PDB file of C-alpha atoms in Angstrom:
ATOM      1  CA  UNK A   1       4.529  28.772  -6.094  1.00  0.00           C
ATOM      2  CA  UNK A   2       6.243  25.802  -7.979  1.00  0.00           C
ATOM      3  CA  UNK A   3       4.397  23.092  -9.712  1.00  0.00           C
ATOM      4  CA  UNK A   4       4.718  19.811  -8.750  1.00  0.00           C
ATOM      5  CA  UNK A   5       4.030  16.086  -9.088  1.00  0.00           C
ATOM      6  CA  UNK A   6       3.382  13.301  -6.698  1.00  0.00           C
ATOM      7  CA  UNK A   7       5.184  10.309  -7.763  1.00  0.00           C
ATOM      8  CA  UNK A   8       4.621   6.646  -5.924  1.00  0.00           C
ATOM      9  CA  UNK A   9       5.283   3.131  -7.102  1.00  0.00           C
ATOM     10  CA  UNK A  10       2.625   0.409  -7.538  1.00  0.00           C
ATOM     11  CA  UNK A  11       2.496  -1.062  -4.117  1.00  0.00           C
ATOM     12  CA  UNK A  12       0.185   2.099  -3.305  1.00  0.00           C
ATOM     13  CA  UNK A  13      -2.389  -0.294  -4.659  1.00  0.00           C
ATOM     14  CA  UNK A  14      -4.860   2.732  -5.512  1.00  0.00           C
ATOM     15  CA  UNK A  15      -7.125   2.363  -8.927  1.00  0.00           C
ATOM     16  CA  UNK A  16      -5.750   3.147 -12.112  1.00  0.00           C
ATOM     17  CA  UNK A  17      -8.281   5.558 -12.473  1.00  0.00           C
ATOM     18  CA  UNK A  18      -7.736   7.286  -8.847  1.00  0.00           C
ATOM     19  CA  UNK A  19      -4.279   7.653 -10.256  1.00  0.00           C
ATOM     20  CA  UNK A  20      -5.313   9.645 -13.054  1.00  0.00           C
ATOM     21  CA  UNK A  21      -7.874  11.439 -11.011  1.00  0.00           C
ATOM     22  CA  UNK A  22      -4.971  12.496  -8.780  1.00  0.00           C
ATOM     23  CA  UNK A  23      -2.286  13.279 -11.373  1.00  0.00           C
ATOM     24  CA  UNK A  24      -0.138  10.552  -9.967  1.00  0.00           C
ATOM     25  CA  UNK A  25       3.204   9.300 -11.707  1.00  0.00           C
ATOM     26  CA  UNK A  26       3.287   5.365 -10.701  1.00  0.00           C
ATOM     27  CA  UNK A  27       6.210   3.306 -10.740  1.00  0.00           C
ATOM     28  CA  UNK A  28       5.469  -0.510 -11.109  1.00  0.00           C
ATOM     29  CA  UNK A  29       7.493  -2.928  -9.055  1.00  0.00           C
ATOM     30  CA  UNK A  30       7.513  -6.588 -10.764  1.00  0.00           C
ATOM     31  CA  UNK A  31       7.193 -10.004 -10.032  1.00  0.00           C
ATOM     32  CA  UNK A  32       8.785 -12.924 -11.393  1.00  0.00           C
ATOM     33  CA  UNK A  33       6.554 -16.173 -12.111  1.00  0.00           C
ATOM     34  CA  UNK A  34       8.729 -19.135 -13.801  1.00  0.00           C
ATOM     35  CA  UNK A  35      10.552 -17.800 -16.958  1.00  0.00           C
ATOM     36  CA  UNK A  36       7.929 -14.977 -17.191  1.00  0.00           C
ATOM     37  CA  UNK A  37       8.583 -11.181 -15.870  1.00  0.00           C
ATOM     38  CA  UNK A  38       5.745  -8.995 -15.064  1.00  0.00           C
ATOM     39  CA  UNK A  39       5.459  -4.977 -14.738  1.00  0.00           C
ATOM     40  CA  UNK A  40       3.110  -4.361 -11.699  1.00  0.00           C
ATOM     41  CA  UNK A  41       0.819  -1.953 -13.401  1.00  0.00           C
ATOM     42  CA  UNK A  42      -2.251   0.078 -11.772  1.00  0.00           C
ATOM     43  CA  UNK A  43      -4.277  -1.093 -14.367  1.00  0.00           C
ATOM     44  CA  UNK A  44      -3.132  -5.251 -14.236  1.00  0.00           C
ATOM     45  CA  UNK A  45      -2.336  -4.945 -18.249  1.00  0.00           C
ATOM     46  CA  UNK A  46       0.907  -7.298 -17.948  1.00  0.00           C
ATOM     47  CA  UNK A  47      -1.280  -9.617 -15.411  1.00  0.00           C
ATOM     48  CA  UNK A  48      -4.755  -8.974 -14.417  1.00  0.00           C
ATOM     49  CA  UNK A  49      -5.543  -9.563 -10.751  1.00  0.00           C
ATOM     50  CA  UNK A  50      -7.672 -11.959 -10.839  1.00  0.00           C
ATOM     51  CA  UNK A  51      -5.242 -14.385 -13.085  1.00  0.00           C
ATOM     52  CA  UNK A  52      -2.645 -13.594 -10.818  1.00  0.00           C
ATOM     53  CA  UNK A  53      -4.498 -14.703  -8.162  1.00  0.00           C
ATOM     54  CA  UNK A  54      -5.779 -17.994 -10.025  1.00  0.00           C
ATOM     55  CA  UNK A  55      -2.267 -18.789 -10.749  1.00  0.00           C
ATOM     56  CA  UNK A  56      -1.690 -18.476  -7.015  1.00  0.00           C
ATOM     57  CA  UNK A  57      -4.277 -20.853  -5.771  1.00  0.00           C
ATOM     58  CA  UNK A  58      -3.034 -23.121  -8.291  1.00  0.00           C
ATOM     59  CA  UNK A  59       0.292 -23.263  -6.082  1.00  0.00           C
ATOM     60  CA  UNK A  60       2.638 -21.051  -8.932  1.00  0.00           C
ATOM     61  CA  UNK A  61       5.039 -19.353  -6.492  1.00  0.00           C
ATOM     62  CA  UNK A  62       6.399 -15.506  -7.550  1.00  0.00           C
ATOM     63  CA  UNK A  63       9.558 -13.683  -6.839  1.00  0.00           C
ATOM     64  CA  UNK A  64       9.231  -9.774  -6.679  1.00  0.00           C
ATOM     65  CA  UNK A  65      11.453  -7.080  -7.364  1.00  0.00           C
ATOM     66  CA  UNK A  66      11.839  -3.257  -6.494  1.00  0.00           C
ATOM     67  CA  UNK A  67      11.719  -0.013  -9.273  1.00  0.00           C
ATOM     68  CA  UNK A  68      15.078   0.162 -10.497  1.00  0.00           C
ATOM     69  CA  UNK A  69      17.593   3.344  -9.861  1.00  0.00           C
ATOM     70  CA  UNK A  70      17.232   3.729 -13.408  1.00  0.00           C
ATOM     71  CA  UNK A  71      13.603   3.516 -13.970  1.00  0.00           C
ATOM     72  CA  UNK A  72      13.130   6.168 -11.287  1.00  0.00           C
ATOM     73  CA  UNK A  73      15.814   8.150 -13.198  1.00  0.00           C
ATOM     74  CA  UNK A  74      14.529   8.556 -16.297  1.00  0.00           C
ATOM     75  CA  UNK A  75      10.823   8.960 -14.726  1.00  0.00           C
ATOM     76  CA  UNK A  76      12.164  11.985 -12.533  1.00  0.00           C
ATOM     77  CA  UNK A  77      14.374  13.269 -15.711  1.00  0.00           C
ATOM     78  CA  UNK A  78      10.833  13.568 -17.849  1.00  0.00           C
ATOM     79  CA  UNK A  79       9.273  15.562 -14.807  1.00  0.00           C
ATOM     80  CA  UNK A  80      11.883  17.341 -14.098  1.00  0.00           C
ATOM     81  CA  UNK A  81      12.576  18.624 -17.754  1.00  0.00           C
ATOM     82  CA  UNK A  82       8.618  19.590 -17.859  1.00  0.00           C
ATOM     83  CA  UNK A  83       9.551  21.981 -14.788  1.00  0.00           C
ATOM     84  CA  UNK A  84       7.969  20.569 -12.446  1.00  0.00           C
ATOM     85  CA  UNK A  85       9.180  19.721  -8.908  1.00  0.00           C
ATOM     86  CA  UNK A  86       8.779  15.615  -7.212  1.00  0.00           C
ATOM     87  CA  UNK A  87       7.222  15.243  -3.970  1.00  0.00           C
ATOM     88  CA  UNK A  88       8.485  10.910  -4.638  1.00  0.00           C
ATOM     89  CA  UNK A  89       6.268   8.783  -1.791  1.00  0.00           C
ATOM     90  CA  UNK A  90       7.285   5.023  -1.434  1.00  0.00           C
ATOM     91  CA  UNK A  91       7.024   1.790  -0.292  1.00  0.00           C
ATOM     92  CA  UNK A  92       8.214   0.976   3.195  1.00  0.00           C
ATOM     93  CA  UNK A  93      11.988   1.048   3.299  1.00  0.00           C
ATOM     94  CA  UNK A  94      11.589  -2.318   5.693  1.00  0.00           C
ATOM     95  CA  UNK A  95       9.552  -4.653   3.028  1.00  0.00           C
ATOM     96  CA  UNK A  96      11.534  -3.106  -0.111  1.00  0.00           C
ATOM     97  CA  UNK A  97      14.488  -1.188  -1.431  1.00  0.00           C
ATOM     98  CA  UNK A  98      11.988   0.967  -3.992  1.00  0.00           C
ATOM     99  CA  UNK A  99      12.651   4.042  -1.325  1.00  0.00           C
ATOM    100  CA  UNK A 100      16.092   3.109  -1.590  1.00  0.00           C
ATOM    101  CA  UNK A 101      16.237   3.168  -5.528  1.00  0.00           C
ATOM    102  CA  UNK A 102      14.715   6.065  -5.251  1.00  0.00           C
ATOM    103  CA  UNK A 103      16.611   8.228  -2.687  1.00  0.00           C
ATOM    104  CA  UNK A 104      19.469   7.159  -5.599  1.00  0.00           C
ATOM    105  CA  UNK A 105      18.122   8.721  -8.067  1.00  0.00           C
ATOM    106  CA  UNK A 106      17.493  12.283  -6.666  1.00  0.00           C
ATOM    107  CA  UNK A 107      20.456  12.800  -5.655  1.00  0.00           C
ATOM    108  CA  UNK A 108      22.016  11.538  -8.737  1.00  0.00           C
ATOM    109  CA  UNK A 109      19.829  14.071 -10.607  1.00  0.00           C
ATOM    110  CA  UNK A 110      19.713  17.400  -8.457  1.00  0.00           C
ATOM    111  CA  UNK A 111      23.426  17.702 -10.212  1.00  0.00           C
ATOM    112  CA  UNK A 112      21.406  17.483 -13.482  1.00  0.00           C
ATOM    113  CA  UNK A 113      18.506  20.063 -12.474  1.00  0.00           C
ATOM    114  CA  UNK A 114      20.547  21.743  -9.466  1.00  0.00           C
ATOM    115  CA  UNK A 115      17.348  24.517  -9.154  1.00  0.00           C
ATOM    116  CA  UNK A 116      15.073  21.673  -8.827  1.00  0.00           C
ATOM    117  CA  UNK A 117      13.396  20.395  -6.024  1.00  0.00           C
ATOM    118  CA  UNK A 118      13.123  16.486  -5.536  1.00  0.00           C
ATOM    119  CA  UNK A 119      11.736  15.268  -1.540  1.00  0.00           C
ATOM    120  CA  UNK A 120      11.492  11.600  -1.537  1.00  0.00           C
ATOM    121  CA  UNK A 121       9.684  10.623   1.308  1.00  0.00           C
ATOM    122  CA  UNK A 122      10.175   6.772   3.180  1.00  0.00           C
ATOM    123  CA  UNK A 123       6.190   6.143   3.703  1.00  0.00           C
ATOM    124  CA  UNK A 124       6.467   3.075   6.147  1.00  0.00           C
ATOM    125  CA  UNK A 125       3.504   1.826   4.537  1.00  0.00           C
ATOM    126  CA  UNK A 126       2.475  -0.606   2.832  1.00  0.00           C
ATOM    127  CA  UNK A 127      -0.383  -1.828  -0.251  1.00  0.00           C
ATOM    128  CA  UNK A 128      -3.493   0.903   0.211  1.00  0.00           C
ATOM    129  CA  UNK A 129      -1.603   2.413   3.709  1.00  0.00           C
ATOM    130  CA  UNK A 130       0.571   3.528   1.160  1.00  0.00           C
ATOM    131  CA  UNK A 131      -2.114   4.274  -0.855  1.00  0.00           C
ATOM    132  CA  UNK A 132      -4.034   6.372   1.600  1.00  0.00           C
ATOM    133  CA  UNK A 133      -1.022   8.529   2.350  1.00  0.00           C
ATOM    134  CA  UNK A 134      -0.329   9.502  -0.900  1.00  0.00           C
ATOM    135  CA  UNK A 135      -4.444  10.172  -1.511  1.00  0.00           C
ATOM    136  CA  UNK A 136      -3.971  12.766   0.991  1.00  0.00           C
ATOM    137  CA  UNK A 137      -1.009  14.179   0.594  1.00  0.00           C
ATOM    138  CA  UNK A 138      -3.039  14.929  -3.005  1.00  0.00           C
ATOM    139  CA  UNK A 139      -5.842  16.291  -1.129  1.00  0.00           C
ATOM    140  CA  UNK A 140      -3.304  18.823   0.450  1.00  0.00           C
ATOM    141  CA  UNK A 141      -1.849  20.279  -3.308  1.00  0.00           C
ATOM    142  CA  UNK A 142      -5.620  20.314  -4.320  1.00  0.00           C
ATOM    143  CA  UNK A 143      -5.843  22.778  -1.527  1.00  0.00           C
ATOM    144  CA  UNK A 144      -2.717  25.083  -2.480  1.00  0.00           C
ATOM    145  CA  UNK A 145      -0.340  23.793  -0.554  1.00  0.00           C
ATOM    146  CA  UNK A 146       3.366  24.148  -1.553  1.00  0.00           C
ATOM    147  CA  UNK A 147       5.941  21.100  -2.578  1.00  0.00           C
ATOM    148  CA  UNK A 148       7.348  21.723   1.230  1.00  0.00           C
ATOM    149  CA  UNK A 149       4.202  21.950   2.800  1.00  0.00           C
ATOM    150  CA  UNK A 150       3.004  18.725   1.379  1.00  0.00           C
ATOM    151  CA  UNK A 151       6.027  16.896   2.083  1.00  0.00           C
ATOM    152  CA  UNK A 152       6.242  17.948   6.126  1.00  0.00           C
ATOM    153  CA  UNK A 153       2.325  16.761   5.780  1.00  0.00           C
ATOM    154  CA  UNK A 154       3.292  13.539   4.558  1.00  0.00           C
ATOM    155  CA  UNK A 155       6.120  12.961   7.192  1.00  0.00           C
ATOM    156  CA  UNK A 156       3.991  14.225   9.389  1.00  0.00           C
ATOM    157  CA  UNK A 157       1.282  12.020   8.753  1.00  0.00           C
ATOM    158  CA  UNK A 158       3.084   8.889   7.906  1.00  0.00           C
ATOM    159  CA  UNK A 159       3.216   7.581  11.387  1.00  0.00           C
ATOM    160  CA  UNK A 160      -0.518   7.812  12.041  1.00  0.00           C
ATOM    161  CA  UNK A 161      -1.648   5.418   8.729  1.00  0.00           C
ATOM    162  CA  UNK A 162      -2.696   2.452  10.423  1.00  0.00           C
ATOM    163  CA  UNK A 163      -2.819  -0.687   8.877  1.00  0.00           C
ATOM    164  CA  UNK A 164      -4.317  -3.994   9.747  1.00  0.00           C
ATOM    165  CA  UNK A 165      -4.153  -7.024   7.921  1.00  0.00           C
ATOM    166  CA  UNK A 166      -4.931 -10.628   8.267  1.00  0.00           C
ATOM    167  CA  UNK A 167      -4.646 -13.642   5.800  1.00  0.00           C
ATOM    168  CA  UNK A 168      -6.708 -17.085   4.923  1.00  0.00           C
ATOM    169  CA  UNK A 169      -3.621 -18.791   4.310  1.00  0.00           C
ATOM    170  CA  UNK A 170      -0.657 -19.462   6.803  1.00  0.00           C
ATOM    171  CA  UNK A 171       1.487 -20.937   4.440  1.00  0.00           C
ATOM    172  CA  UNK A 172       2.485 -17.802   2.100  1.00  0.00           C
ATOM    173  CA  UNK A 173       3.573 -16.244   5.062  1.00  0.00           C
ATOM    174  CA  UNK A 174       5.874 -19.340   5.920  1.00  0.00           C
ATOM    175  CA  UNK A 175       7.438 -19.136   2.397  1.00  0.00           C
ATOM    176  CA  UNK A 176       8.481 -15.547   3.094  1.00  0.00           C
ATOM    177  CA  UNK A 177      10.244 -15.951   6.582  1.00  0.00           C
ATOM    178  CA  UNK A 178       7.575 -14.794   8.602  1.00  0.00           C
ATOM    179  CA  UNK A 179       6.509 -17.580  11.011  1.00  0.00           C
ATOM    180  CA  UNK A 180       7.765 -21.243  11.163  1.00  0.00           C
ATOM    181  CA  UNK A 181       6.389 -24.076   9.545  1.00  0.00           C
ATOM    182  CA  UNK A 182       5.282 -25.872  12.704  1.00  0.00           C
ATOM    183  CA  UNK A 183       3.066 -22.074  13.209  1.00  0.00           C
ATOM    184  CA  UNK A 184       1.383 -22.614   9.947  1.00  0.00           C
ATOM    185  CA  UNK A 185       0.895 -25.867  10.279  1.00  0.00           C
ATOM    186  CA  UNK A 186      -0.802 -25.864  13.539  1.00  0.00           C
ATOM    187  CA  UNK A 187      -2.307 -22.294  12.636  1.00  0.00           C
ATOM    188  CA  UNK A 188      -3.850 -24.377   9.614  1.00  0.00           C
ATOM    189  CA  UNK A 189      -5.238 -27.587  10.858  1.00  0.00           C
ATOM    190  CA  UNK A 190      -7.175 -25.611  14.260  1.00  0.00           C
ATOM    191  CA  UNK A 191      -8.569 -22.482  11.630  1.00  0.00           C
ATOM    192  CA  UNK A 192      -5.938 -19.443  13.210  1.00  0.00           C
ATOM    193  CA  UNK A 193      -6.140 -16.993  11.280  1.00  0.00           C
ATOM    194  CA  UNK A 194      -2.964 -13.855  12.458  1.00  0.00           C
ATOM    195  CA  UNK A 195      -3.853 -10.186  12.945  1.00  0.00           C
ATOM    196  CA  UNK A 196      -1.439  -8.122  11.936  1.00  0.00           C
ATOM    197  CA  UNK A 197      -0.414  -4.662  11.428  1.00  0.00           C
ATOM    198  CA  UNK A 198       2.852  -2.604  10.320  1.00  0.00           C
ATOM    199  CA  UNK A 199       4.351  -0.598  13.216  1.00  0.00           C
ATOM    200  CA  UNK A 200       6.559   2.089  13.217  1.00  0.00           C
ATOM    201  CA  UNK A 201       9.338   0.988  11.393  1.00  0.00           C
ATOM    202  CA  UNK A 202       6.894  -0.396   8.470  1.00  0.00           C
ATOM    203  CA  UNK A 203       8.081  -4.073   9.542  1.00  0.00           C
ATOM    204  CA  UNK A 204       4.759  -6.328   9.129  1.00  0.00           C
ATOM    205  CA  UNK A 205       4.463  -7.994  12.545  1.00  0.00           C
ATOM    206  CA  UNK A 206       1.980 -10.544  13.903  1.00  0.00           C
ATOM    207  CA  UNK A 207       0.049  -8.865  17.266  1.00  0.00           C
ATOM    208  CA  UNK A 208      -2.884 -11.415  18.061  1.00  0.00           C
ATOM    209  CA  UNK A 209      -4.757 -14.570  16.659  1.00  0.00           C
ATOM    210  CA  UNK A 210      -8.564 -14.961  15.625  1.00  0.00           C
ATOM    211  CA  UNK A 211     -10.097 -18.351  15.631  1.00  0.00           C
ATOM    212  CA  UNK A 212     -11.957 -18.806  12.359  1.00  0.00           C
ATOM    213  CA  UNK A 213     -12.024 -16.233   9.354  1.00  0.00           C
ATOM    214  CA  UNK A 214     -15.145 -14.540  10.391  1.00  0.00           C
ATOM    215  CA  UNK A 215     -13.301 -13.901  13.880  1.00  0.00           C
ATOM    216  CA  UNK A 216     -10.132 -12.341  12.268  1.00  0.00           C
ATOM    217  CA  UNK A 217     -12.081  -9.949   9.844  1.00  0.00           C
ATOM    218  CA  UNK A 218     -14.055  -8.255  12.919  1.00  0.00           C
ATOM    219  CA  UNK A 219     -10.868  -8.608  14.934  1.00  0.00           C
ATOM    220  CA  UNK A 220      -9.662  -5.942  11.973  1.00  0.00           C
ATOM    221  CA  UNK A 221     -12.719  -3.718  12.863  1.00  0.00           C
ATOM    222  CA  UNK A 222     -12.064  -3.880  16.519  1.00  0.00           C
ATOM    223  CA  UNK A 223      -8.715  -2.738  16.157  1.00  0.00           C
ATOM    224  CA  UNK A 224      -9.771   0.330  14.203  1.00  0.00           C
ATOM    225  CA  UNK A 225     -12.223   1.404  17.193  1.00  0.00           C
ATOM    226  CA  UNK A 226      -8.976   1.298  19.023  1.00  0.00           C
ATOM    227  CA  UNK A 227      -7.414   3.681  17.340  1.00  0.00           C
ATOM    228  CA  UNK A 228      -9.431   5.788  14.936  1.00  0.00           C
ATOM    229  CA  UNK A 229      -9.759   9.375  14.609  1.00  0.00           C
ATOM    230  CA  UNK A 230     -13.389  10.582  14.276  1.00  0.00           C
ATOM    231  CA  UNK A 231     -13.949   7.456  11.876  1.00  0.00           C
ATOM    232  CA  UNK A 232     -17.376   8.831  10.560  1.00  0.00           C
ATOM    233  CA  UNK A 233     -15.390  11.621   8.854  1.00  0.00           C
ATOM    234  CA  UNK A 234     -12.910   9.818   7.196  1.00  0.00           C
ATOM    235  CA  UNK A 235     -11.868   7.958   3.990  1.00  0.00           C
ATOM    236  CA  UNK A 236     -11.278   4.548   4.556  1.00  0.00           C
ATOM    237  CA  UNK A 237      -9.268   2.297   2.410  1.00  0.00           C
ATOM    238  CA  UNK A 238      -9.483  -1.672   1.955  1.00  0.00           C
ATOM    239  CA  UNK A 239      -7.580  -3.796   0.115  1.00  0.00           C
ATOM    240  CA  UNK A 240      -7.645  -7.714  -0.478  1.00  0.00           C
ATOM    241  CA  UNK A 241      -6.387 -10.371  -1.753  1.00  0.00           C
ATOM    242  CA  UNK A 242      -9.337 -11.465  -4.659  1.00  0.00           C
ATOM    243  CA  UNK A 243     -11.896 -11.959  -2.086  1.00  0.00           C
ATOM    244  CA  UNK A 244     -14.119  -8.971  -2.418  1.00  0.00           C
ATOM    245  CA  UNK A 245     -17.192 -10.179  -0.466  1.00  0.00           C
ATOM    246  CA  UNK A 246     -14.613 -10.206   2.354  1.00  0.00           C
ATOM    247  CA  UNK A 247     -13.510  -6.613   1.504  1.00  0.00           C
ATOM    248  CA  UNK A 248     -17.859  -5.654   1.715  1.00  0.00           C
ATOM    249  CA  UNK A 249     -18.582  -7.357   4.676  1.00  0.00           C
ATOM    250  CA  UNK A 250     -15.610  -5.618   6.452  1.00  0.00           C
ATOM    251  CA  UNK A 251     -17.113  -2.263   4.568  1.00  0.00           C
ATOM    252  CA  UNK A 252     -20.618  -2.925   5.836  1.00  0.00           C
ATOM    253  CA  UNK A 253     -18.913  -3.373   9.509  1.00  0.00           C
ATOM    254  CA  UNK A 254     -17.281  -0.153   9.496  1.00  0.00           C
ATOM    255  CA  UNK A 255     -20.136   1.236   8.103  1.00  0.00           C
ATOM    256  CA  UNK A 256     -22.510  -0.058  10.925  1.00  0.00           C
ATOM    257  CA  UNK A 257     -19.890   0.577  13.525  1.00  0.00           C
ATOM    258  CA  UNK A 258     -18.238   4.251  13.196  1.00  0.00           C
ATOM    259  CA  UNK A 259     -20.710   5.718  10.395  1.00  0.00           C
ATOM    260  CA  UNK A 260     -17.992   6.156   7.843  1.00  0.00           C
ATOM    261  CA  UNK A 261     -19.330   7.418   4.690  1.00  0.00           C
ATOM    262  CA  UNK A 262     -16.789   7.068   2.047  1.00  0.00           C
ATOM    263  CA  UNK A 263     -14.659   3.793   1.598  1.00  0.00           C
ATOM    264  CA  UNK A 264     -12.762   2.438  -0.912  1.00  0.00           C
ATOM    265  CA  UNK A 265     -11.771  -1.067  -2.136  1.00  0.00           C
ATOM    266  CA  UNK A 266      -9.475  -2.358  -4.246  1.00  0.00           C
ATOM    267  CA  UNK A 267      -7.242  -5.339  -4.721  1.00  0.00           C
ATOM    268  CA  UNK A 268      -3.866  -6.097  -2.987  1.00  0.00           C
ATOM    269  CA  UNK A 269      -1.676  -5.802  -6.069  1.00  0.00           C
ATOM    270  CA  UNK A 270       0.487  -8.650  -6.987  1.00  0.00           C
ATOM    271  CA  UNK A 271       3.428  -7.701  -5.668  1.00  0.00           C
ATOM    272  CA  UNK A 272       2.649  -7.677  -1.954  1.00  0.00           C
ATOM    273  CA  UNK A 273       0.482 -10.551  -2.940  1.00  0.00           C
ATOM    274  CA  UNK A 274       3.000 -12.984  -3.916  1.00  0.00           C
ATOM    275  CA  UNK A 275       3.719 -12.789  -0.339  1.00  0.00           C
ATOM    276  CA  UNK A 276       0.369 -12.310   1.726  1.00  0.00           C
ATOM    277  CA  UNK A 277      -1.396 -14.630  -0.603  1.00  0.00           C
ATOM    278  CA  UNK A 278      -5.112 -14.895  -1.915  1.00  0.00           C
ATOM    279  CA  UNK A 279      -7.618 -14.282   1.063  1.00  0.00           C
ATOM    280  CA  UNK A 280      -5.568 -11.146   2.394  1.00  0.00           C
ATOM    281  CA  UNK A 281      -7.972  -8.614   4.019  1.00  0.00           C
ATOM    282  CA  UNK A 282      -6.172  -5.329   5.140  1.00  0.00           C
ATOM    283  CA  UNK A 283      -7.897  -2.469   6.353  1.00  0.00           C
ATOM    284  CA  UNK A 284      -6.505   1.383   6.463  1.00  0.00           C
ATOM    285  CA  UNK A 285      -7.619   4.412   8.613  1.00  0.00           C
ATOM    286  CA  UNK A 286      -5.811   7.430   9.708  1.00  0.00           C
ATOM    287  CA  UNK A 287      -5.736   6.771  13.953  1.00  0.00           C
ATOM    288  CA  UNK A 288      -3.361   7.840  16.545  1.00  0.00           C
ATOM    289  CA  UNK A 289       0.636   7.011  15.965  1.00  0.00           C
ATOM    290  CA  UNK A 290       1.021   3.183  15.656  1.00  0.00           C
TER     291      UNK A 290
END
């Protein structure tokens, strides 16, 4: 049986340390912020979280960009020389061209290692959906499985990562296309707060309103009853926007709720945050197809 390694790219939003645990290889994306370019690191060592997030609030605006063809190159090249085969799981192909970049760089370099074995996999998923697909798809090798077994697990499995999200502040999402100015303006001045999840095609896409912030964080919770499969057995992921107590009360609710043992928080990196904004609360559960 061939060895091999899980590669991802930062917008997995999982710990540094869960990415050691695992045996990850993480690719950051990065994000632009005046004259300043920042790598998108596990660990926040080019720009912690929380100053990201400050520098938000204060109004600073960020443009983002995808892993390079060449950075995924010379990450597979290192792996690949090591003999070890890539199971490569990215971003959603609809929010970034990482999969893309990617997808490149395999091909360019099974000519280069034609014996090798390189699956790059499109997750449709997004922050710690992402995240939680590529936790289990490292669950699966812990268990034995091969390169090909894990990779028809994670396409698989893909589909039924659900992910719902809402935000504090409509005005992020205006700046990135994805509702009108009059929307957030309204949305802000009468407290509506969108629900949103990714659907099939990893497109982010509004599905209902909640009046008030309280509203749209159970309104998250009420969507996972919807859909969840046998909740109290699962791992749940959380991820948020530097507004933890959010993240805990949303916890304690699934908690309460479905009797789900083990959860796990961590921030919305900066990448997808430039977009969603401080105040984004997403929760992740494996339920039926999206």
């Amino acid at each position: 049986m061939s060895e091999f390694t899980i590669m991802t790219d930062s917008c997995c939003d999982l710990t540094a340390a869960a990415a050691e645990e695992l045996g990850l290889s993480v690719l950051p994306l990065s994000l632009h912020i005046g004259e300043a370019v920042y790598r998108n690191w596990l660990d926040g060592r080019d720009i912690p979280f929380p100053e990201f997030y400050s520098r938000a609030r204060q109004g600073e605006s960020a443009t983002t960009a995808a892993v390079s063809v060449g950075d995924f190159e010379a990450e597979m090249r290192r792996i690949l020389s090591s003999g070890r085969d890539i199971l490569c799981i990215n971003f959603s192909s609809a929010l970034s061209t990482t999969y893309q970049s990617a997808s490149i760089a395999a091909e360019d370099l099974r000519q280069e290692f034609p014996e090798a074995k390189i699956c790059v996999v499109d997750s449709l998923c997004a922050s710690l959906g992402q995240g939680l697909l590529v936790w289990l798809c490292a669950q699966e090798r812990k268990k034995g499985r091969t390169l090909e077994e894990v990779h028809a697990f994670a396409e698989e499995t893909k589909g039924k990562i659900c992910h719902w999200f809402t935000v504090d502040d409509l005005n992020h999402l205006k700046r990135g296309g994805r509702i009108s100015a009059a929307t957030a303006l309204f949305g802000t001045m009468l407290s509506i707060k969108p629900v949103m999840h990714v659907d099939d095609g990893g497109h982010l896409v509004p599905v209902s309103k909640a009046r008030g912030r309280r509203a749209s964080l159970l309104a998250l919770v009420d969507e996972m009853a919807k859909t969840a499969i046998e909740p109290e057995n699962q791992t749940v992921f959380i991820s948020h926007g530097d507004c933890l107590q959010d993240a805990e009360f949303v916890a304690e609710e699934v908690r309460r709720r479905f009797g789900t043992r083990d959860i796990r928080i961590n921030y919305v990196g900066p990448v997808i945050g430039s977009h969603s904004g401080p105040g984004t609360m997403a929760l992740f559960f494996v339920g039926t197809p999206r």
